[in-house]
Coordinates of C-alpha atoms in Angstrom, one line a residue:
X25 CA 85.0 73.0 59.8
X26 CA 88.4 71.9 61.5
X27 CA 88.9 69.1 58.8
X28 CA 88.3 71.9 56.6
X29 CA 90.7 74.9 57.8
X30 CA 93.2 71.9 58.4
X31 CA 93.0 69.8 55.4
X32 CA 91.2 70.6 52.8
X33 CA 91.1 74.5 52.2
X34 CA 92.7 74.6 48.6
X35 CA 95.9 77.2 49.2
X36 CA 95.6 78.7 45.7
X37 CA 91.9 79.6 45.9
X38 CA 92.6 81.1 49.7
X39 CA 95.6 82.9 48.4
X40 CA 93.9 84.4 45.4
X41 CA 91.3 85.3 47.7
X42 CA 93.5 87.2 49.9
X43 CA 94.6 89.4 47.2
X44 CA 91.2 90.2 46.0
X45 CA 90.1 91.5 49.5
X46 CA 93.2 93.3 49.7
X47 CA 92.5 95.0 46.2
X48 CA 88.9 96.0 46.8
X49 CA 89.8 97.8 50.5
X50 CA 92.4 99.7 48.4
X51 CA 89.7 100.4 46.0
X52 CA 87.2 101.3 48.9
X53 CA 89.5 103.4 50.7
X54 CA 90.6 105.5 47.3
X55 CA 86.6 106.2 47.3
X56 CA 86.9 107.2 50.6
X57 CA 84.7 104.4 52.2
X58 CA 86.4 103.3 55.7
X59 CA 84.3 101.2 56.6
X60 CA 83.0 99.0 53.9
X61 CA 87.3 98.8 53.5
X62 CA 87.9 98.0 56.5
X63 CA 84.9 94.9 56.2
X64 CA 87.5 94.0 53.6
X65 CA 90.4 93.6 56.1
X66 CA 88.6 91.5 58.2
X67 CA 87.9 89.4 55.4
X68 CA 92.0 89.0 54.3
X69 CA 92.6 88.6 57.6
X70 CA 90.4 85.8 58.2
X71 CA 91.9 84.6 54.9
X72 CA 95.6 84.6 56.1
X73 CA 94.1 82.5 59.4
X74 CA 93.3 79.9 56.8
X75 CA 96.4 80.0 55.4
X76 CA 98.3 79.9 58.5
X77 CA 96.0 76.9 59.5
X78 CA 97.4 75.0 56.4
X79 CA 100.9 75.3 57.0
X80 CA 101.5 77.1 54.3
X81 CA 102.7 81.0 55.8
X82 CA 106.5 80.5 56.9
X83 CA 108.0 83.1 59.6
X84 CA 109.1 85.5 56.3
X85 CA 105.8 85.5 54.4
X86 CA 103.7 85.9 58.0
X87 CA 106.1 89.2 58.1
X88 CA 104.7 90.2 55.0
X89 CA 101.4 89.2 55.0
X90 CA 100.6 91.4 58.6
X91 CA 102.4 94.1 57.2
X92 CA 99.9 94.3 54.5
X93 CA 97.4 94.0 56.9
X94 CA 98.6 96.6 58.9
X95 CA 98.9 98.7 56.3
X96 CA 95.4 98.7 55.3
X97 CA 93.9 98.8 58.8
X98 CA 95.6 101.8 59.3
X99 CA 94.4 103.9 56.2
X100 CA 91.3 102.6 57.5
X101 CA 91.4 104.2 61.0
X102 CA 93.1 107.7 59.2
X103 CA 90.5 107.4 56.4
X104 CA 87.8 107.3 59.4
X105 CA 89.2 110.0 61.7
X106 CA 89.5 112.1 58.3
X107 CA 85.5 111.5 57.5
X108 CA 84.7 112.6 61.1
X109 CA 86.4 115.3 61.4
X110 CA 84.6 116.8 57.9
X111 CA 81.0 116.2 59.4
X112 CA 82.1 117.7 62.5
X113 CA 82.2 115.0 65.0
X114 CA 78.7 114.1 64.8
X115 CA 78.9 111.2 68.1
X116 CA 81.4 113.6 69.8
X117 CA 85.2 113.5 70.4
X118 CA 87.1 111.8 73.4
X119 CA 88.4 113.4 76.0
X120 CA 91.4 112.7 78.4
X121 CA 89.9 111.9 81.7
X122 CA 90.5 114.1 84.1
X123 CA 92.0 111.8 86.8
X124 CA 92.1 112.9 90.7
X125 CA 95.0 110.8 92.1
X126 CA 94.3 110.3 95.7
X127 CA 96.3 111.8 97.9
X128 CA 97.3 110.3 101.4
X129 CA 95.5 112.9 104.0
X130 CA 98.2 114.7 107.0
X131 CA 96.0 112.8 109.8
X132 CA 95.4 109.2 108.5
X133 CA 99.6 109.1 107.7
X134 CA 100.7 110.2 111.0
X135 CA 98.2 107.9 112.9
X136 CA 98.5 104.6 110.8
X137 CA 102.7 104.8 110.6
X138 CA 103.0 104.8 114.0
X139 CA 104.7 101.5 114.9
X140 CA 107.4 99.2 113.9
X141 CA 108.5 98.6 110.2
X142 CA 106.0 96.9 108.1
X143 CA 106.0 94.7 105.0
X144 CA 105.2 96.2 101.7
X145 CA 103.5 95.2 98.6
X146 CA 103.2 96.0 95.0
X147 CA 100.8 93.9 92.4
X148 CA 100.5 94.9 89.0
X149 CA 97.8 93.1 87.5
X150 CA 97.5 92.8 83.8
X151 CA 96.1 91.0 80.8
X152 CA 98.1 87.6 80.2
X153 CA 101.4 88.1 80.1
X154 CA 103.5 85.8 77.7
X155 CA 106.0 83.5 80.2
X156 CA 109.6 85.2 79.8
X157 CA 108.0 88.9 80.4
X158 CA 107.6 87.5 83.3
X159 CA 110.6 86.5 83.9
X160 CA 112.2 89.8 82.6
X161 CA 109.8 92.3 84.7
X162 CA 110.0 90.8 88.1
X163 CA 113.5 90.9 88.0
X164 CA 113.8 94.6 86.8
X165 CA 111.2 95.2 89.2
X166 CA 113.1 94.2 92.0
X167 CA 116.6 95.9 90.5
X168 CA 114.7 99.1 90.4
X169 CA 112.8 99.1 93.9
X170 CA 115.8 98.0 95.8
X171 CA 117.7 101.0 94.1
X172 CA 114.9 103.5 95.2
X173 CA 115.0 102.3 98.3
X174 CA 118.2 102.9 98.7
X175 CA 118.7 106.3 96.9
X176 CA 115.4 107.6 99.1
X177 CA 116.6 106.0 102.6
X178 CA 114.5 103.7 103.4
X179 CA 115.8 100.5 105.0
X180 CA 114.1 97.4 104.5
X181 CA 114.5 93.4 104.8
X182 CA 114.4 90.9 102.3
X183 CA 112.8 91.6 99.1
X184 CA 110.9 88.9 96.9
X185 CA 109.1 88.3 93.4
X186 CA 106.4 86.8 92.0
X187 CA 104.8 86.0 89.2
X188 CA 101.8 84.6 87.5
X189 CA 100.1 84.9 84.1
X190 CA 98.4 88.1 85.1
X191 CA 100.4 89.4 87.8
X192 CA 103.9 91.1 88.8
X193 CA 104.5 91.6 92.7
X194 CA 107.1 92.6 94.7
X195 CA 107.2 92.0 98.6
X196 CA 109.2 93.9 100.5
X197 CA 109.6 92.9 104.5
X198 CA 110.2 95.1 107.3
X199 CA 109.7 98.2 105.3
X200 CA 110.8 101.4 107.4
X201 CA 108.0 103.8 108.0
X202 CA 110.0 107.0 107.8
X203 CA 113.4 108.1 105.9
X204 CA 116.4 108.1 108.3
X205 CA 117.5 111.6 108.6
X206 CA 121.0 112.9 106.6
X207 CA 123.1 115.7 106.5
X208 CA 124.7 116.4 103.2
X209 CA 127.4 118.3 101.6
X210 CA 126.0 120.8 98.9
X211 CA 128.3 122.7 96.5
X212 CA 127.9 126.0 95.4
X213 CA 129.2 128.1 93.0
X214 CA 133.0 129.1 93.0
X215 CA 134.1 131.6 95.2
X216 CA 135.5 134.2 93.0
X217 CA 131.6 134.4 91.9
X218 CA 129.9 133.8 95.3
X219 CA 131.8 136.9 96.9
X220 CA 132.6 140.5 95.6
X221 CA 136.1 142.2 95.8
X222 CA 135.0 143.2 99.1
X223 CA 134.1 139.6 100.3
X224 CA 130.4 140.8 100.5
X225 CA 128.1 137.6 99.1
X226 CA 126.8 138.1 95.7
X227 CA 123.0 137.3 94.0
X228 CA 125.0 133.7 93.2
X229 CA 126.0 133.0 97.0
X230 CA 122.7 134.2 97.5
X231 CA 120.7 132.8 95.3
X232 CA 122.5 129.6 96.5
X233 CA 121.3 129.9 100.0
X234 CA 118.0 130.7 99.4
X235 CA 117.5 127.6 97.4
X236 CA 118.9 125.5 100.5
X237 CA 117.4 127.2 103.3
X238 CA 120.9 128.2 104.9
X239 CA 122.1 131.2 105.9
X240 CA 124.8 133.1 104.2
X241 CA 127.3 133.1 107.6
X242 CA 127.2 128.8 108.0
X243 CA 129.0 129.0 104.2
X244 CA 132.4 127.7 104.1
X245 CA 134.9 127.1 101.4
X246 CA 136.8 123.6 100.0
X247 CA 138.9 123.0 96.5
X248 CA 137.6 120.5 94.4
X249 CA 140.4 120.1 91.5
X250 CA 141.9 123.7 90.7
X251 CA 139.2 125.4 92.1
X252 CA 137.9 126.8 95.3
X253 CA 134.2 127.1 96.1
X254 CA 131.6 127.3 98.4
X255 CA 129.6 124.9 100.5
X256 CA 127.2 124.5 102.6
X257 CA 125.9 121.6 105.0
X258 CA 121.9 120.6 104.7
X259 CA 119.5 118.5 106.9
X260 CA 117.2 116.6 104.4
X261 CA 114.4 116.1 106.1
X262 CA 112.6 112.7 106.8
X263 CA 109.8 111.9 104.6
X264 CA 107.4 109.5 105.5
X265 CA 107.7 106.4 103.5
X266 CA 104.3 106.1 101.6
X267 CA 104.6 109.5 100.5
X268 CA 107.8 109.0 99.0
X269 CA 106.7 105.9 97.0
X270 CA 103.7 108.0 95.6
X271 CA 106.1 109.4 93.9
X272 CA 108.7 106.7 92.5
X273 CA 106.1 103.6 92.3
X274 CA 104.8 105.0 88.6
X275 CA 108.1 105.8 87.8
X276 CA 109.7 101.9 88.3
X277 CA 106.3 100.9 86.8
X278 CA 107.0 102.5 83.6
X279 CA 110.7 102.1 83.4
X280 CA 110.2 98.3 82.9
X281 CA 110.7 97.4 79.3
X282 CA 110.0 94.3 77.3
X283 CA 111.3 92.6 73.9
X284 CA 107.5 93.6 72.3
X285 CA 105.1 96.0 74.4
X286 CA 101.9 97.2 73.4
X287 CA 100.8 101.1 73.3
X288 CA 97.0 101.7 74.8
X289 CA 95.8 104.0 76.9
X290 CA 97.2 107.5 75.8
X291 CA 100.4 105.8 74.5
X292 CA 101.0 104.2 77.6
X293 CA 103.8 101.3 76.8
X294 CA 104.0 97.9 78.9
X295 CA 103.9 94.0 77.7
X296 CA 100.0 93.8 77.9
X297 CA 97.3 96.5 79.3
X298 CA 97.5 97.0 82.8
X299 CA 94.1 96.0 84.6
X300 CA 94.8 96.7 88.5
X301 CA 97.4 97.7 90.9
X302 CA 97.5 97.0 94.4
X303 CA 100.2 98.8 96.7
X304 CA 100.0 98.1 100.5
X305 CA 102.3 98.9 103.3
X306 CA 100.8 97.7 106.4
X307 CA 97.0 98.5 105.7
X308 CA 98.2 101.6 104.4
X309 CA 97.1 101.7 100.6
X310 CA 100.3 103.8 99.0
X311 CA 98.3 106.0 96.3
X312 CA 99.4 106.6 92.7
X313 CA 98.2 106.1 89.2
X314 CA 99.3 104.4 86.3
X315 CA 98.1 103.8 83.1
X316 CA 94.8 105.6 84.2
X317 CA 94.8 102.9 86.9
X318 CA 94.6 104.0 90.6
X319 CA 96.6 101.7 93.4
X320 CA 94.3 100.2 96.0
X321 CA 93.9 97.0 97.9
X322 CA 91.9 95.5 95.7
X323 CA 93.5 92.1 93.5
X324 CA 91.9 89.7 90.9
X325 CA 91.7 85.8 91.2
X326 CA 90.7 82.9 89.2
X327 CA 88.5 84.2 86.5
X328 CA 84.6 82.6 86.9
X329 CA 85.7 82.0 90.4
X330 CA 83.7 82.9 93.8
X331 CA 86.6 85.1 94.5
X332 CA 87.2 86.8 91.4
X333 CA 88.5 90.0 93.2
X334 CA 89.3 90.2 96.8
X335 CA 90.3 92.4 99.2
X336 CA 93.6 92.1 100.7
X337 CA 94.0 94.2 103.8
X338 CA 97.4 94.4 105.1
X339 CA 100.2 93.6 103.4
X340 CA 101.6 90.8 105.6
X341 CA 98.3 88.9 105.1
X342 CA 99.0 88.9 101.4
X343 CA 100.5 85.9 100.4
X344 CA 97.6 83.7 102.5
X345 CA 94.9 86.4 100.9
X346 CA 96.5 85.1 97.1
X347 CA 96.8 81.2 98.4
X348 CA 93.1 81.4 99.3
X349 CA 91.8 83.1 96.2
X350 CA 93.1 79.4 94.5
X351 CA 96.4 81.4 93.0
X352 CA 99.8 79.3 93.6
X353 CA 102.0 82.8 93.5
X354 CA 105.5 81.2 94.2
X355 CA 107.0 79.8 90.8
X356 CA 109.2 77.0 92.9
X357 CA 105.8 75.6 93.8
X358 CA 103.9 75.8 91.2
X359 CA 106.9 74.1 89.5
X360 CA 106.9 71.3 92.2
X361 CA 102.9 71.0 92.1
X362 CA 103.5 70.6 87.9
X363 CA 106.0 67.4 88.5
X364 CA 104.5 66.1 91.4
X365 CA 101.2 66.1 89.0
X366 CA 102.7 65.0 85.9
X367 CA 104.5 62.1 87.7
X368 CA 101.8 61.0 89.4
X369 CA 99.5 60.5 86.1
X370 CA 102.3 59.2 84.4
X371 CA 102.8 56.4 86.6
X372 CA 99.6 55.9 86.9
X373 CA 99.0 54.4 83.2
X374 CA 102.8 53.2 83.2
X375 CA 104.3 55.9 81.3
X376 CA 107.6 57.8 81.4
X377 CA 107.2 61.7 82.0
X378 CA 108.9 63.8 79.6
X379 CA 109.5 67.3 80.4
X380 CA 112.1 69.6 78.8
X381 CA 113.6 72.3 81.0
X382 CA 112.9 74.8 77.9
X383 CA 109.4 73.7 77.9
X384 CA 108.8 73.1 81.9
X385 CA 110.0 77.3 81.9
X386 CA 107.8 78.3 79.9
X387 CA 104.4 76.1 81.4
X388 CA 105.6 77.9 85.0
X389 CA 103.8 81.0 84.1
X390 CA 101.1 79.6 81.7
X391 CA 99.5 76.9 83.9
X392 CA 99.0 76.0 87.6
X393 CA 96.8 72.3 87.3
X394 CA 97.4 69.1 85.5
X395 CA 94.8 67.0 84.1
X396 CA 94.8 63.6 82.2
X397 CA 93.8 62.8 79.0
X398 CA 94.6 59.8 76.4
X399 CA 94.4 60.8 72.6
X400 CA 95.6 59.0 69.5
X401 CA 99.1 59.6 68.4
X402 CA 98.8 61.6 65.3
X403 CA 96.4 64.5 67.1
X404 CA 99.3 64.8 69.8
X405 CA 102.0 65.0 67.6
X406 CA 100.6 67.5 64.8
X407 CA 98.2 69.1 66.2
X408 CA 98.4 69.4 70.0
X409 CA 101.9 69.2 71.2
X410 CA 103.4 72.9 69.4
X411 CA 100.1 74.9 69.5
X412 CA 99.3 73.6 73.7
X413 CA 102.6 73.4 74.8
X414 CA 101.9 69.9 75.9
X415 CA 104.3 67.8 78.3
X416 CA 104.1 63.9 77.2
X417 CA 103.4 60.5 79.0
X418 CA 104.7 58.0 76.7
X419 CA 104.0 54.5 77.0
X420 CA 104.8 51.6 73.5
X421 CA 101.8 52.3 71.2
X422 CA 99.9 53.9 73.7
X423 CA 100.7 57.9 74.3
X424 CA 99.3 60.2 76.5
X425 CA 99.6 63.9 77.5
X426 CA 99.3 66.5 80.5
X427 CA 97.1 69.5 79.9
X428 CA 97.5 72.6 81.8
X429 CA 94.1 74.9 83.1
X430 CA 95.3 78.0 82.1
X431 CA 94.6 80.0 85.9
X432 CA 93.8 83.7 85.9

């Protein structure tokens, strides 16, 4: 079949094809027949992968031709949704799942944040991400936590990011456990409203108070500009810190954007659909949701692996918990690991390593393990180098390449 799709498939006769399928789901759908059209999609599209195989779709006319595509599936879906909804749901209709978030109880927080500072630690886990989202989310992800952490007052140490094809994390060390206490100025409305002709307070001096706990008499009066009005000084309590990232963890989540996201999930918008999230402080899971996706202390490993998913339970123990489940987190070495490998085989059958900086950024956050193997020339050069993202051992009239295990 691959000499076939590769050389063979006569381009006219695919093309024509193509347009046939693509006529007869228009005809379908005008009969109101979703999904004997939509049989007829599949069939286009599998005709455009023949195409594509051939060489013969440029960037313009792939445009085009998944535009049609698109097109078609989505009369499809409408034309379906339509039919159902005229028999009256006969298999049912979805509904939104009623999610209980967890909630951190008043006894377990007060017992387990007694103590020093602690690290923290936030893993998004997702389907494969492609390399420079990657890039792009861990460091928005760190630009956004270290603001929080600021704005909510919460000291911390060093912060660090990582990233693999199916995660985003974020450690933080010596997280506080509690907000530092602060006293802040509060303006109120101007004076001329906040007190009568008499210089008895009004509903808006009032009002004011009662929204900030103070009483009217501890009220005193500044000019900002041209005019004069009334202030008041306010203890903001100290939170404790896991409750206070309940609250902003979905909100840095979601505020990460991306050059192409995918909707799923109730329109919920990130790079690829979000599988887990673990969020630790100490061995304190931090509880939120996301995506329909609860935070635990759970985390995925190499797929087909003995360790799969693991347990991680404290956050300080996470980087060893990751190391052990076979993931190399830390891009520096996984980069080293990839040229110490490629080297190594390359000297070994006398070869020169070649390895692009474009190309050695992007394998960072595909691949984790290099492996040997000597093909013919022509297969490398057509085929395998622009589709595998291949790094080359050349040697005079004898090539070789590197292949990467894609990890998790």
């Amino acid at each position: 079949m691959s000499a076939y799709y590769l050389e063979h498939a006569n381009v006219d006769h695919i093309q024509k094809h193509f347009d046939d399928f693509e006529e007869e789901a228009r005809s379908l759908l005008s009969l109101g027949l979703p999904i004997p059209a939509y049989d007829q999609v599949l069939k286009a599209s599998h005709a455009f992968n023949i195409l594509d195989s051939r060489g013969f779709v440029g960037v313009t006319e792939r445009a085009r031709y998944f535009g049609r595509m698109r097109s078609l599936a989505r009369q499809c879906s409408q034309l379906w949704l339509k039919t159902r909804e005229e028999i009256g749901y006969p298999l049912g209709t979805y509904q939104e799942a009623n999610l209980v978030y967890p909630h951190v109880s008043e006894k377990l927080s007060r017992k387990e944040v007694l103590g020093q500072a602690q690290t923290f630690v936030l893993e998004i886990g997702t389907e494969e991400l492609p390399p420079h989202d990657v890039v792009e989310a861990t460091e928005q992800l760190e630009k956004s936590l270290v603001q929080i952490l600021g704005k909510r007052r919460l000291s911390h140490g060093k912060v660090h990011t990582y990233g693999t094809p199916r995660r985003l994390a974020v450690v933080v060390e010596n997280l506080c456990l509690k907000q530092m206490e602060e006293e802040v100025e509060l303006r109120g409305p101007p004076v001329a409203k906040a007190f009568d002709q008499e210089g008895k307070p009004t509903k808006a001096a009032e009002g004011f108070c009662r929204k900030n706990n103070v009483p009217v008499d501890s009220l005193y009066k500044k000019i900002d500009g041209k005019t004069e009005y009334i202030y008041a000084r306010v203890k903001e309590s100290a939170r404790y810190a896991d409750e206070v990232l309940s609250e902003d963890l979905p909100t840095i989540i979601s505020g990460i954007s991306f050059p192409k996201s995918m909707r799923w999930n109730s329109n919920i918008v990130f790079s690829r659909p979000v599988r887990w999230i673990m969020a630790l402080h100490g061995d304190l899971v931090v509880p939120f949701s996301f995506a329909g996706i609860s935070s635990g202390s759970q985390s995925c490993g190499l797929r087909n692996s003995s360790l799969a998913n693991f347990k991680v339970e404290t956050a300080e123990s996470y980087l060893h918990t990751v190391e052990k489940a076979g993931i190399v987190i830390d891009v520096q070495e996984r980069r080293a690991k990839i040229l110490d490998d490629s080297s190594t085989l390359a000297r070994g059958v006398d070869g020169d390593f070649i390895a692009p900086d474009s190309l050695l950024q992007e394998v960072d956050f595909l691949f984790y393990f290099a492996y040997f193997y000597g093909l013919k020339l022509e297969i490398i050069l057509k085929y395998l180098k622009p589709q595998l993202r291949l790094l080359i051992l050349w040697r005079r009239l004898c090539p070789f390449l590197v292949d990467m295990m894609i990890p998790s």
